[in-house]
Amino acid sequence: MSLSILGISAFYHDSAAALVQDGQIVAAAQEERFTRIKHDHNFPKHAVDYCLQEGGLTPEQLDYVVFYDKPFLKFDRLLETYLAYAPSGFRSFMMAMPLWLKTKLHLPREIRKALDDRYRKRIAFTGHHESHAASAFFASPFAAAAILTLDGVGEWDTAAIGWGKGNQIKLLKTLRFPHSLGLLYSAFTYFCGFKVNSGEYKLMGLAPYGEPRYADLILEKLADLKPDGSLALDLSYFDYCAGLTMTSPKLERLFGGPPRAPEAMITQREMDLAASIQKVTEEAVLRMARTARQLTGARALCLAGGVALNCVANGKLLRSGIFEDIFIQPAAGDAGGAVGAALFVHHQLLDQPRAANGADTMRGAGLGPSYSNEKIRRFLDGRGIRYQFLADEAELLQATAQAMVSGQVVGWFHGRMEFGPRALGARSILGDARNETMQATMNLRIKFRESFRPFAPCVLEEDMSQYFELDRPSPYMLLVADVRKELRHELSPAQLQLMKDPDLRKRVNVPRSTLPAITHVDMSARVQTVDEARHGRYYRLLKEFKRQTGCGVIINTSFNIRGEPIVCTPQDAYRCFLGSEMDVLVLENCLLRRSEQPALSAAERAQYLASFKPD
Ligand SMILES: [Fe+2]
């Protein structure tokens, strides 16, 4: 008899649903992919429907439904925080309360309604950090490990250290709101003019341009970082308890002026602030990891929570040798809480055994919907769209690799959509990493942005150490490693001068290695390693690219334009292909060329671009 558990994460950002059947993660998806609203925080009705469909279940057949945090505890925290800061917090209190009263406190009713009132059994609620911890440990290949969860805030806790053994986890130590490494990082994200909860990745990418000249000041004034990695923030510099912004006028005085306005020119101050908060974050993560090691004695570490997406800190943690091995939940943010909550019920509450046999339970993150050739052809034929059907995979891969070699940009749509924030070769835009103009082409013609960040490389797992200083696979693009010394270029005096240009785009465009499009200014890269077991056809595409060029590295960026959620359906992919200037679109075995498609009018394109808010 099978045991089916539906996990739900919602109402903060990145709502998601996940289905665990007999301990296997059968399906998981973020709501944004279906509604086309980036970071959609509404109840994940579409994601729930998808999970049930993938598992072949009706709502009545579910054994448990579980929500990833405890809304009453969170309500308690909000109420107490607002009371403590009354009357200054009154405005944000009044803004938050109607939503809380309407949906969050009536969550069980909301969940039953979304399941068409056909689910009559229990609804469970797991703790926020329990959900993150479960998503890290139960999905890991380890039989025993230390666990570290780090995020902004969930209920009262902002970080937790725990251990996992067999089918049980236990949280040993937590850090309490308002003292939070995630919120500290987010406050700097806000102050540097990026969007909180999504711009953190940009701040991390900005850090290599700066000098950490404010790190000591941050530690002295803002955050008292203790030897065990816990921290106490001086709340007079922040405004997230009482107000609607993250930072206070006192912080502006400390750093010489108001926050950078979004989209305004990035100055040396922001670069140095980014480098500084990154340094402080890395130090805090290392200290917490050391504490976790001391408390548990474990040799391996599992990580989750939004801060675990900081792949630069992860790379340093790995190289520090505090733990021999680490596993990072690829959906480390709140979306992954849906998976964690379901696994928690299965193992911890129902005491079901867990096989830690080294297999990848996250299946390379391919947990979302897939579309058959038959479905795709029905769509293309129905719309009279011209394409070539290449039934033979070798022929398809040869043509696709050939397009990349000739400098074309390829939209690649194959298999099950990724769960989590990164595109990993199922919904990706690909190009030749050796091409010096590829970075600018992809940014301007495809993504419609001017970025100071390089793209991420995908490398054949067996070739990783030829290109990067990396000694283990990074299948989820969660580790940053340096490009190998022998591939780096000696910069000319003119190029060195350009590296000081206030316009960061000029700096990032200086070719620093034989793989210019993926090498950051500090010679690092956000590496994804690709292997046949996890990535199948995508791996074989890289093999074919290598056969044609001798190079086992390509550029991989998410299949979307700026502000758009990653594409989910063939229709989304075709729309994005037409709306951008991609040259080739591969939808499973169907190959479409731009030259054979109708051109969008300027008005049609403008309308498409305007349908997504820049992030
Ligand atoms: Fe969280």
Coordinates of C-alpha atoms and ligand atoms in Angstrom, one line a residue:
M1 CA 0.0 0.0 0.0
S2 CA 1.5 3.3 -1.0
L3 CA 1.8 6.3 1.3
S4 CA 1.3 9.7 -0.4
I5 CA 2.1 13.0 1.3
L6 CA 1.6 16.4 -0.2
G7 CA 3.8 19.2 1.0
I8 CA 2.9 22.9 0.6
S9 CA 4.9 26.1 1.0
A10 CA 3.1 29.4 0.5
F11 CA 2.4 33.0 1.5
Y12 CA 5.9 34.3 1.9
H13 CA 7.7 34.1 -1.5
D14 CA 8.1 31.4 -4.0
S15 CA 5.0 29.2 -3.2
A16 CA 5.4 25.5 -4.1
A17 CA 4.0 22.1 -3.8
A18 CA 5.7 18.7 -3.6
L19 CA 4.5 15.1 -3.6
V20 CA 6.3 12.3 -1.7
Q21 CA 5.2 8.8 -2.4
D22 CA 6.7 6.0 -0.3
G23 CA 9.6 8.2 0.6
Q24 CA 10.4 9.1 -3.1
I25 CA 10.0 12.7 -4.2
V26 CA 7.7 12.2 -7.2
A27 CA 7.0 15.8 -8.1
A28 CA 7.8 19.3 -7.0
A29 CA 7.1 22.7 -8.6
Q30 CA 6.9 26.4 -7.9
E31 CA 3.7 28.2 -8.5
E32 CA 5.4 31.0 -10.5
R33 CA 6.1 28.6 -13.3
F34 CA 2.3 28.1 -13.9
T35 CA 1.0 31.5 -13.2
R36 CA 3.9 33.3 -14.9
I37 CA 4.2 35.7 -11.9
K38 CA 7.8 35.6 -10.6
H39 CA 8.1 34.5 -7.0
D40 CA 4.3 34.1 -6.8
H41 CA 3.5 33.8 -3.1
N42 CA -0.2 32.9 -3.5
F43 CA -1.6 29.5 -2.5
P44 CA 0.1 27.1 -5.0
K45 CA -3.1 25.8 -6.5
H46 CA -1.6 25.0 -9.9
A47 CA 1.5 23.3 -8.4
V48 CA -0.8 21.2 -6.2
D49 CA -2.8 20.1 -9.2
Y50 CA 0.3 19.3 -11.1
C51 CA 1.7 17.2 -8.2
L52 CA -1.5 15.2 -8.0
Q53 CA -1.6 14.6 -11.7
E54 CA 2.0 13.5 -11.8
G55 CA 1.3 11.1 -9.0
G56 CA -1.9 9.9 -10.6
L57 CA -3.8 10.8 -7.4
T58 CA -7.1 12.4 -6.5
P59 CA -7.3 14.5 -3.3
E60 CA -9.1 11.7 -1.5
Q61 CA -6.1 9.4 -2.1
L62 CA -3.7 11.5 -0.2
D63 CA -2.7 10.2 3.2
Y64 CA -1.3 13.5 4.6
V65 CA -1.2 17.2 3.6
V66 CA 1.5 19.2 5.4
F67 CA 2.2 22.9 5.4
Y68 CA 5.9 24.0 5.8
D69 CA 5.6 26.3 8.8
K70 CA 3.4 27.1 11.7
P71 CA 1.2 30.1 11.0
F72 CA 0.2 30.7 14.6
L73 CA 3.8 30.9 15.7
K74 CA 4.5 33.3 12.9
F75 CA 1.4 35.4 13.9
D76 CA 2.7 35.4 17.4
R77 CA 6.1 36.7 16.2
L78 CA 4.5 39.4 14.1
L79 CA 2.2 40.6 16.9
E80 CA 4.9 40.7 19.5
T81 CA 7.3 42.5 17.1
Y82 CA 4.7 45.1 16.3
L83 CA 3.8 45.6 19.9
A84 CA 7.4 46.0 20.9
Y85 CA 7.8 48.7 18.3
A86 CA 4.5 50.3 18.7
P87 CA 3.5 52.9 17.6
S88 CA 6.1 53.1 14.9
G89 CA 5.3 49.6 13.5
F90 CA 1.6 50.4 13.3
R91 CA 1.6 51.1 9.6
S92 CA 3.2 47.9 8.6
F93 CA 1.1 46.0 11.1
M94 CA -2.1 47.4 9.5
M95 CA -0.8 46.4 6.1
A96 CA 0.0 42.9 7.1
M97 CA -3.0 42.0 9.2
P98 CA -5.8 41.8 6.7
L99 CA -3.9 39.2 4.7
W100 CA -3.1 37.3 7.9
L101 CA -6.6 37.3 9.1
K102 CA -8.1 36.5 5.7
T103 CA -5.9 33.6 4.7
K104 CA -3.1 32.6 6.8
L105 CA -5.0 32.0 10.0
H106 CA -7.7 30.1 8.1
L107 CA -5.1 28.0 6.3
P108 CA -6.7 24.6 6.9
R109 CA -9.9 25.8 5.3
E110 CA -7.8 27.4 2.4
I111 CA -6.0 24.1 1.8
R112 CA -9.2 22.0 1.8
K113 CA -10.8 24.4 -0.6
A114 CA -7.8 24.1 -2.9
L115 CA -8.3 20.4 -2.8
D116 CA -11.9 20.8 -3.9
D117 CA -13.1 19.8 -0.4
R118 CA -12.2 16.3 -1.3
Y119 CA -9.4 15.8 1.3
R120 CA -10.9 15.0 4.7
K121 CA -7.9 13.7 6.6
R122 CA -5.4 15.6 8.8
I123 CA -3.4 18.6 7.9
A124 CA -0.1 18.8 9.6
F125 CA 2.2 21.8 10.2
T126 CA 5.9 21.5 10.5
G127 CA 8.3 24.1 11.9
H128 CA 9.9 26.4 9.3
H129 CA 13.4 25.4 10.1
E130 CA 12.4 21.7 10.6
S131 CA 11.1 21.9 7.0
H132 CA 14.4 23.4 5.7
A133 CA 16.4 20.9 7.8
A134 CA 14.4 18.0 6.5
S135 CA 14.8 19.1 2.9
A136 CA 18.5 19.2 3.4
F137 CA 19.1 16.0 5.4
F138 CA 16.4 13.6 4.2
A139 CA 17.2 14.4 0.6
S140 CA 21.0 14.0 1.1
P141 CA 23.0 10.9 0.4
F142 CA 24.3 10.8 4.0
A143 CA 23.2 8.2 6.7
A144 CA 24.3 10.8 9.4
A145 CA 25.2 14.4 9.1
A146 CA 25.1 17.8 10.8
I147 CA 22.5 20.2 9.5
L148 CA 22.7 24.0 9.1
T149 CA 19.7 26.1 8.1
L150 CA 20.1 29.8 7.4
D151 CA 17.4 32.1 6.2
G152 CA 15.8 35.5 6.8
V153 CA 13.2 34.4 9.3
G154 CA 10.7 31.6 9.7
E155 CA 8.3 31.9 12.6
W156 CA 10.8 33.0 15.4
D157 CA 14.0 31.3 14.2
T158 CA 16.4 32.7 11.7
A159 CA 19.0 29.9 11.7
A160 CA 19.3 26.4 13.2
I161 CA 22.0 23.8 13.8
G162 CA 20.9 20.2 14.1
W163 CA 21.8 16.6 13.4
G164 CA 20.3 13.9 11.2
K165 CA 20.6 10.2 11.7
G166 CA 18.8 7.6 9.8
N167 CA 15.2 8.7 9.6
Q168 CA 15.3 11.3 12.3
I169 CA 16.4 14.9 12.6
K170 CA 16.8 17.1 15.7
L171 CA 17.4 20.8 16.0
L172 CA 20.0 21.5 18.7
K173 CA 20.4 25.2 18.6
T174 CA 18.6 28.1 17.0
L175 CA 19.1 31.8 16.5
R176 CA 16.0 34.0 17.1
F177 CA 14.4 36.9 15.3
P178 CA 15.3 39.7 14.9
H179 CA 18.9 38.6 14.9
S180 CA 19.4 37.1 11.4
L181 CA 22.2 36.6 8.9
G182 CA 19.7 36.3 6.1
L183 CA 18.0 39.6 7.0
L184 CA 21.4 41.3 7.5
Y185 CA 22.3 40.2 3.9
S186 CA 18.9 41.3 2.6
A187 CA 19.3 44.7 4.3
F188 CA 22.5 45.3 2.3
T189 CA 20.7 43.9 -0.8
Y190 CA 18.1 46.6 -0.3
F191 CA 20.6 49.3 0.5
C192 CA 22.6 48.6 -2.6
G193 CA 19.4 49.0 -4.7
F194 CA 18.5 45.4 -5.4
K195 CA 15.2 43.7 -4.7
V196 CA 15.0 41.9 -1.4
N197 CA 14.4 38.1 -1.7
S198 CA 15.7 37.9 -5.3
G199 CA 18.5 40.5 -5.6
E200 CA 20.8 38.7 -3.1
Y201 CA 22.3 36.7 -5.9
K202 CA 23.2 39.9 -7.7
L203 CA 24.8 41.4 -4.5
M204 CA 26.9 38.2 -4.3
G205 CA 27.9 38.7 -8.0
L206 CA 28.8 42.3 -7.3
A207 CA 31.1 41.5 -4.4
P208 CA 34.2 40.5 -6.5
Y209 CA 34.4 44.1 -7.9
G210 CA 34.8 45.6 -4.5
E211 CA 37.1 45.7 -1.5
P212 CA 35.7 44.5 1.9
R213 CA 36.6 47.9 3.4
Y214 CA 33.4 48.1 5.5
A215 CA 33.6 44.5 6.9
D216 CA 35.2 45.7 10.2
L217 CA 32.7 48.5 10.5
I218 CA 29.8 46.1 10.0
L219 CA 31.2 43.8 12.7
E220 CA 31.9 46.7 15.0
K221 CA 28.6 48.6 14.7
L222 CA 25.9 46.5 13.1
A223 CA 26.5 42.8 13.9
D224 CA 28.2 41.4 16.9
L225 CA 29.4 38.1 15.5
K226 CA 30.1 35.6 18.3
P227 CA 32.7 32.9 18.2
D228 CA 30.0 30.2 17.7
G229 CA 28.6 32.0 14.6
S230 CA 25.5 33.5 16.3
L231 CA 25.1 37.2 16.0
A232 CA 23.3 40.1 17.7
L233 CA 22.3 42.9 15.5
D234 CA 22.0 46.6 16.6
L235 CA 18.5 47.2 15.5
S236 CA 18.9 51.0 15.4
Y237 CA 20.5 50.5 12.0
F238 CA 17.6 48.5 10.6
D239 CA 14.0 49.1 10.0
Y240 CA 12.5 45.7 9.3
C241 CA 10.8 45.3 12.7
A242 CA 8.9 48.5 12.6
G243 CA 8.8 50.0 9.2
L244 CA 8.5 49.1 5.5
T245 CA 12.1 49.5 4.5
M246 CA 15.1 47.4 5.6
T247 CA 17.5 50.0 6.8
S248 CA 17.3 53.1 9.0
P249 CA 18.7 56.7 8.6
K250 CA 21.4 55.7 11.0
L251 CA 22.8 53.2 8.6
E252 CA 22.7 55.8 5.8
R253 CA 24.8 58.1 8.0
L254 CA 27.3 55.3 8.6
F255 CA 27.7 54.5 4.9
G256 CA 27.7 58.1 3.7
G257 CA 24.3 58.6 2.1
P258 CA 20.9 57.1 1.2
P259 CA 20.4 53.7 -0.4
R260 CA 21.2 53.4 -4.1
A261 CA 18.0 53.8 -6.2
P262 CA 17.1 50.7 -8.2
E263 CA 18.6 50.9 -11.7
A264 CA 20.8 53.8 -10.8
M265 CA 24.5 53.6 -11.6
I266 CA 26.4 51.2 -9.3
T267 CA 29.2 53.1 -7.5
Q268 CA 32.4 51.9 -5.7
R269 CA 30.5 52.2 -2.4
E270 CA 28.0 49.5 -3.5
M271 CA 30.8 47.3 -4.7
D272 CA 32.7 47.7 -1.5
L273 CA 29.5 47.1 0.6
A274 CA 28.8 44.0 -1.4
A275 CA 32.3 42.7 -0.8
S276 CA 32.1 43.6 2.9
I277 CA 28.8 41.9 3.6
Q278 CA 29.9 38.9 1.6
K279 CA 33.0 38.6 3.8
V280 CA 31.0 38.9 7.0
T281 CA 28.5 36.3 5.8
E282 CA 31.3 33.9 4.9
E283 CA 32.8 34.3 8.3
A284 CA 29.5 33.7 10.0
V285 CA 28.8 30.6 7.9
L286 CA 32.3 29.2 8.7
R287 CA 31.8 29.8 12.5
M288 CA 28.4 28.2 12.5
A289 CA 29.7 25.3 10.5
R290 CA 32.5 24.8 13.1
T291 CA 29.9 24.9 15.9
A292 CA 27.8 22.4 14.0
R293 CA 30.8 20.1 13.7
Q294 CA 31.6 20.4 17.5
L295 CA 28.0 19.8 18.5
T296 CA 27.5 16.8 16.3
G297 CA 30.9 15.3 15.6
A298 CA 29.5 14.5 12.1
R299 CA 31.8 14.3 9.1
A300 CA 29.2 15.6 6.6
L301 CA 27.0 18.7 6.6
C302 CA 23.6 19.4 5.0
L303 CA 22.6 22.9 4.2
A304 CA 19.3 24.7 3.4
G305 CA 17.6 28.0 3.8
G306 CA 17.9 31.0 1.5
V307 CA 21.5 31.8 2.6
A308 CA 22.6 28.3 1.4
L309 CA 22.1 29.7 -2.2
N310 CA 25.2 31.8 -1.6
C311 CA 27.4 29.6 -3.7
V312 CA 30.5 31.7 -3.0
A313 CA 30.2 31.0 0.8
N314 CA 29.5 27.4 0.0
G315 CA 32.7 27.1 -2.0
K316 CA 34.7 28.5 0.9
L317 CA 32.9 26.2 3.3
L318 CA 33.9 23.2 1.3
R319 CA 37.5 24.3 0.9
S320 CA 37.8 25.1 4.6
G321 CA 37.7 21.3 5.3
I322 CA 35.5 21.8 8.4
F323 CA 33.4 19.0 7.0
E324 CA 34.6 16.3 4.6
D325 CA 31.5 16.5 2.5
I326 CA 28.5 18.8 2.1
F327 CA 25.1 18.5 0.5
I328 CA 23.1 21.6 -0.3
Q329 CA 19.4 21.3 -1.0
P330 CA 19.1 22.7 -4.5
A331 CA 15.7 24.3 -3.7
A332 CA 17.3 25.9 -0.5
G333 CA 14.8 28.7 -0.3
D334 CA 11.2 28.5 0.9
A335 CA 10.0 26.5 -2.2
G336 CA 12.1 23.6 -0.9
G337 CA 10.2 23.8 2.4
A338 CA 7.4 21.9 0.6
V339 CA 9.7 19.0 -0.1
G340 CA 11.1 19.1 3.4
A341 CA 7.7 19.2 5.1
A342 CA 6.6 16.1 3.2
L343 CA 9.8 14.2 3.9
F344 CA 9.5 15.2 7.6
V345 CA 6.1 13.7 7.9
H346 CA 7.2 10.5 6.1
H347 CA 10.4 9.8 8.1
Q348 CA 10.1 11.7 11.3
L349 CA 6.4 11.5 12.2
L350 CA 5.5 8.2 10.5
D351 CA 8.9 6.6 11.3
Q352 CA 9.3 5.3 7.8
P353 CA 12.8 3.9 7.0
R354 CA 15.1 5.9 4.9
A355 CA 17.7 4.5 2.5
A356 CA 20.7 6.7 2.3
N357 CA 22.3 4.7 -0.5
G358 CA 24.1 7.6 -2.4
A359 CA 21.3 7.9 -4.9
D360 CA 20.2 11.5 -5.8
T361 CA 16.7 11.8 -4.4
M362 CA 16.4 15.2 -5.9
R363 CA 16.8 13.6 -9.4
G364 CA 19.0 16.4 -10.7
A365 CA 16.1 18.7 -9.7
G366 CA 14.0 17.3 -12.6
L367 CA 10.8 17.2 -10.6
G368 CA 8.5 19.3 -12.7
P369 CA 6.3 18.7 -15.7
S370 CA 7.6 17.3 -19.0
Y371 CA 6.0 17.4 -22.5
S372 CA 6.0 14.6 -25.1
N373 CA 7.0 15.0 -28.7
E374 CA 3.4 14.2 -29.5
K375 CA 2.1 17.1 -27.4
I376 CA 4.7 19.5 -28.8
R377 CA 4.0 18.6 -32.4
R378 CA 0.3 19.0 -31.8
F379 CA 1.0 22.5 -30.6
L380 CA 3.4 23.4 -33.4
D381 CA 1.2 21.9 -36.1
G382 CA -1.9 23.5 -34.7
R383 CA -0.3 26.9 -35.0
G384 CA 1.3 26.2 -38.4
I385 CA 4.8 26.7 -36.9
R386 CA 7.7 25.5 -39.1
Y387 CA 10.1 23.0 -37.5
Q388 CA 12.2 20.1 -38.3
F389 CA 11.5 16.8 -36.5
L390 CA 14.7 14.9 -35.8
A391 CA 13.7 11.5 -34.5
D392 CA 17.3 10.4 -34.3
E393 CA 18.9 11.9 -31.1
A394 CA 22.4 11.9 -32.6
E395 CA 21.2 14.0 -35.5
L396 CA 19.4 16.4 -33.2
L397 CA 22.5 16.8 -31.0
Q398 CA 24.8 17.3 -33.9
A399 CA 22.6 20.1 -35.3
T400 CA 22.2 21.7 -31.9
A401 CA 25.9 21.7 -31.1
Q402 CA 26.7 22.9 -34.7
A403 CA 24.4 25.9 -34.1
M404 CA 26.3 26.8 -30.9
V405 CA 29.7 26.4 -32.5
S406 CA 28.7 28.8 -35.2
G407 CA 27.9 31.4 -32.5
Q408 CA 24.2 30.9 -32.4
V409 CA 22.1 31.0 -29.2
V410 CA 20.0 28.0 -28.5
G411 CA 16.8 27.7 -26.4
W412 CA 16.9 24.1 -25.0
F413 CA 13.8 22.5 -23.7
H414 CA 14.0 18.8 -22.7
G415 CA 12.6 16.5 -20.0
R416 CA 11.2 17.5 -16.6
M417 CA 11.3 21.2 -15.6
E418 CA 13.8 22.0 -12.8
F419 CA 12.6 22.5 -9.2
G420 CA 14.4 25.4 -7.5
P421 CA 15.8 28.7 -8.7
R422 CA 18.4 27.4 -11.2
A423 CA 18.0 26.2 -14.7
L424 CA 20.1 23.0 -15.0
G425 CA 19.7 21.9 -18.6
A426 CA 16.0 21.2 -18.9
R427 CA 14.8 24.8 -19.5
S428 CA 18.1 26.5 -20.4
I429 CA 19.5 29.0 -22.9
L430 CA 22.8 27.7 -24.2
G431 CA 25.8 29.2 -26.0
D432 CA 29.5 28.7 -26.7
A433 CA 31.5 29.8 -23.7
R434 CA 34.7 30.3 -25.8
N435 CA 33.0 33.0 -27.8
E436 CA 34.2 36.5 -26.8
T437 CA 31.0 38.3 -27.9
M438 CA 28.6 35.7 -26.5
Q439 CA 28.2 37.3 -23.1
A440 CA 27.1 40.7 -24.6
T441 CA 24.9 38.9 -27.2
M442 CA 23.1 36.9 -24.6
N443 CA 22.6 39.8 -22.2
L444 CA 21.4 42.3 -24.8
R445 CA 19.6 40.3 -27.4
I446 CA 18.2 37.5 -25.3
K447 CA 17.9 38.6 -21.7
F448 CA 17.3 42.3 -22.4
R449 CA 19.6 43.4 -19.6
E450 CA 23.0 44.7 -19.1
S451 CA 24.6 42.6 -16.5
F452 CA 27.8 43.0 -14.6
R453 CA 27.8 39.3 -13.9
P454 CA 29.2 36.6 -16.2
F455 CA 27.1 33.5 -17.1
A456 CA 27.4 30.1 -15.4
P457 CA 29.3 27.3 -17.1
C458 CA 28.2 23.7 -17.6
V459 CA 31.0 21.3 -17.8
L460 CA 31.2 17.5 -18.4
E461 CA 31.7 16.0 -14.9
E462 CA 34.7 14.0 -16.1
D463 CA 36.4 17.2 -17.4
M464 CA 35.7 19.5 -14.4
S465 CA 39.2 19.6 -13.0
Q466 CA 40.7 20.4 -16.5
Y467 CA 38.9 23.7 -16.4
F468 CA 38.1 24.5 -12.7
E469 CA 39.8 24.1 -9.4
L470 CA 37.1 21.8 -8.2
D471 CA 37.6 18.3 -6.8
R472 CA 33.9 17.1 -6.7
P473 CA 30.8 17.4 -8.7
S474 CA 28.5 20.4 -8.5
P475 CA 25.4 19.2 -10.2
Y476 CA 23.2 22.0 -8.8
M477 CA 25.4 25.0 -9.6
L478 CA 25.7 25.6 -5.9
L479 CA 29.5 25.9 -5.7
V480 CA 31.8 28.6 -6.9
A481 CA 35.3 27.5 -8.0
D482 CA 38.2 29.2 -9.7
V483 CA 39.0 28.9 -13.4
R484 CA 42.3 27.0 -13.6
K485 CA 45.4 29.1 -13.8
E486 CA 46.7 27.9 -17.1
L487 CA 43.4 29.0 -18.8
R488 CA 43.7 32.6 -17.5
H489 CA 45.0 35.4 -19.7
E490 CA 47.7 37.9 -18.8
L491 CA 45.9 41.3 -19.1
S492 CA 47.5 44.0 -21.2
P493 CA 48.1 47.5 -19.7
A494 CA 45.0 48.7 -21.7
Q495 CA 42.9 45.9 -20.3
L496 CA 44.1 46.5 -16.8
Q497 CA 43.1 50.1 -17.2
L498 CA 39.6 49.0 -18.4
M499 CA 39.3 46.9 -15.3
K500 CA 39.1 50.2 -13.3
D501 CA 36.4 51.6 -15.5
P502 CA 33.4 52.8 -13.4
D503 CA 31.1 51.1 -15.9
L504 CA 31.1 47.5 -14.7
R505 CA 29.9 46.1 -18.0
K506 CA 33.2 47.2 -19.5
R507 CA 35.1 45.4 -16.8
V508 CA 33.2 42.1 -17.1
N509 CA 33.7 42.2 -20.9
V510 CA 37.5 42.1 -20.6
P511 CA 38.3 38.5 -21.7
R512 CA 40.1 37.1 -18.7
S513 CA 40.4 33.4 -19.8
T514 CA 39.9 31.1 -22.7
L515 CA 36.3 30.9 -21.5
P516 CA 35.6 34.6 -21.3
A517 CA 31.8 34.4 -21.0
I518 CA 31.8 32.5 -17.8
T519 CA 34.9 33.9 -15.9
H520 CA 34.2 36.5 -13.3
V521 CA 36.5 39.4 -12.5
D522 CA 38.0 37.4 -9.6
M523 CA 38.6 34.4 -11.9
S524 CA 35.7 32.4 -10.3
A525 CA 32.8 30.6 -12.0
R526 CA 29.5 29.3 -10.8
V527 CA 30.0 25.8 -12.0
Q528 CA 27.4 23.1 -12.9
T529 CA 28.9 19.7 -13.6
V530 CA 26.9 17.5 -15.9
D531 CA 26.8 13.7 -15.7
E532 CA 24.9 11.1 -17.8
A533 CA 22.9 9.5 -14.9
R534 CA 21.3 12.8 -13.9
H535 CA 21.3 14.8 -17.0
G536 CA 20.9 12.2 -19.9
R537 CA 20.4 13.9 -23.2
Y538 CA 21.9 17.2 -21.9
Y539 CA 25.1 15.4 -21.0
R540 CA 25.1 13.8 -24.5
L541 CA 24.7 17.3 -26.0
L542 CA 27.8 18.5 -24.2
K543 CA 29.7 15.4 -25.3
E544 CA 28.7 16.2 -28.9
F545 CA 29.8 19.8 -28.4
K546 CA 33.1 18.5 -27.2
R547 CA 33.4 16.1 -30.2
Q548 CA 33.0 19.1 -32.5
T549 CA 35.2 21.6 -30.6
G550 CA 37.4 19.7 -28.2
C551 CA 35.9 21.8 -25.4
G552 CA 33.6 20.3 -22.7
V553 CA 32.2 23.6 -21.4
I554 CA 29.2 25.6 -22.5
I555 CA 27.2 28.6 -21.1
N556 CA 23.9 27.8 -19.4
T557 CA 21.5 30.5 -18.4
S558 CA 17.8 30.2 -17.4
F559 CA 15.2 30.0 -20.2
N560 CA 13.5 33.4 -19.6
I561 CA 13.9 37.0 -20.2
R562 CA 14.5 39.5 -17.4
G563 CA 11.7 39.4 -14.8
E564 CA 10.0 36.3 -16.3
P565 CA 9.8 33.0 -14.4
I566 CA 11.7 30.2 -16.1
V567 CA 9.5 28.7 -19.0
C568 CA 7.4 25.7 -18.1
T569 CA 5.4 24.7 -21.2
P570 CA 6.4 24.5 -24.9
Q571 CA 4.0 27.5 -25.4
D572 CA 6.0 29.6 -22.9
A573 CA 9.2 28.5 -24.6
Y574 CA 8.0 29.5 -28.0
R575 CA 6.8 32.8 -26.8
C576 CA 10.1 33.6 -25.2
F577 CA 12.0 32.4 -28.4
L578 CA 9.9 34.7 -30.6
G579 CA 10.1 37.6 -28.1
S580 CA 13.9 37.4 -27.7
E581 CA 16.5 37.0 -30.5
M582 CA 17.4 33.4 -29.9
D583 CA 18.5 31.7 -33.1
V584 CA 17.4 28.1 -32.5
L585 CA 14.8 26.5 -30.3
V586 CA 14.9 22.8 -29.5
L587 CA 11.7 21.5 -28.0
E588 CA 12.5 17.8 -27.3
N589 CA 13.1 16.4 -30.9
C590 CA 11.7 19.4 -32.7
L591 CA 14.2 22.0 -34.0
L592 CA 13.0 25.5 -34.9
R593 CA 15.1 28.1 -36.6
R594 CA 14.5 31.8 -36.2
S595 CA 15.0 32.4 -39.9
E596 CA 11.9 30.3 -40.6
Q597 CA 9.7 32.0 -38.1
P598 CA 7.5 35.0 -38.6
A599 CA 9.1 38.2 -37.2
L600 CA 7.4 39.8 -34.2
S601 CA 6.4 43.4 -34.8
A602 CA 8.1 46.0 -32.6
A603 CA 4.8 46.5 -30.8
E604 CA 4.3 42.8 -30.2
R605 CA 7.8 42.5 -28.8
A606 CA 7.3 45.6 -26.6
Q607 CA 4.1 44.1 -25.3
Y608 CA 5.9 40.8 -24.4
L609 CA 8.7 42.5 -22.7
A610 CA 6.3 44.7 -20.7
S611 CA 4.5 41.7 -19.4
F612 CA 7.2 41.1 -16.9
K613 CA 8.4 43.5 -14.2
P614 CA 12.2 43.8 -14.1
D615 CA 13.6 42.0 -11.0
Ligands
FE1 FE 12.9 30.0 5.0

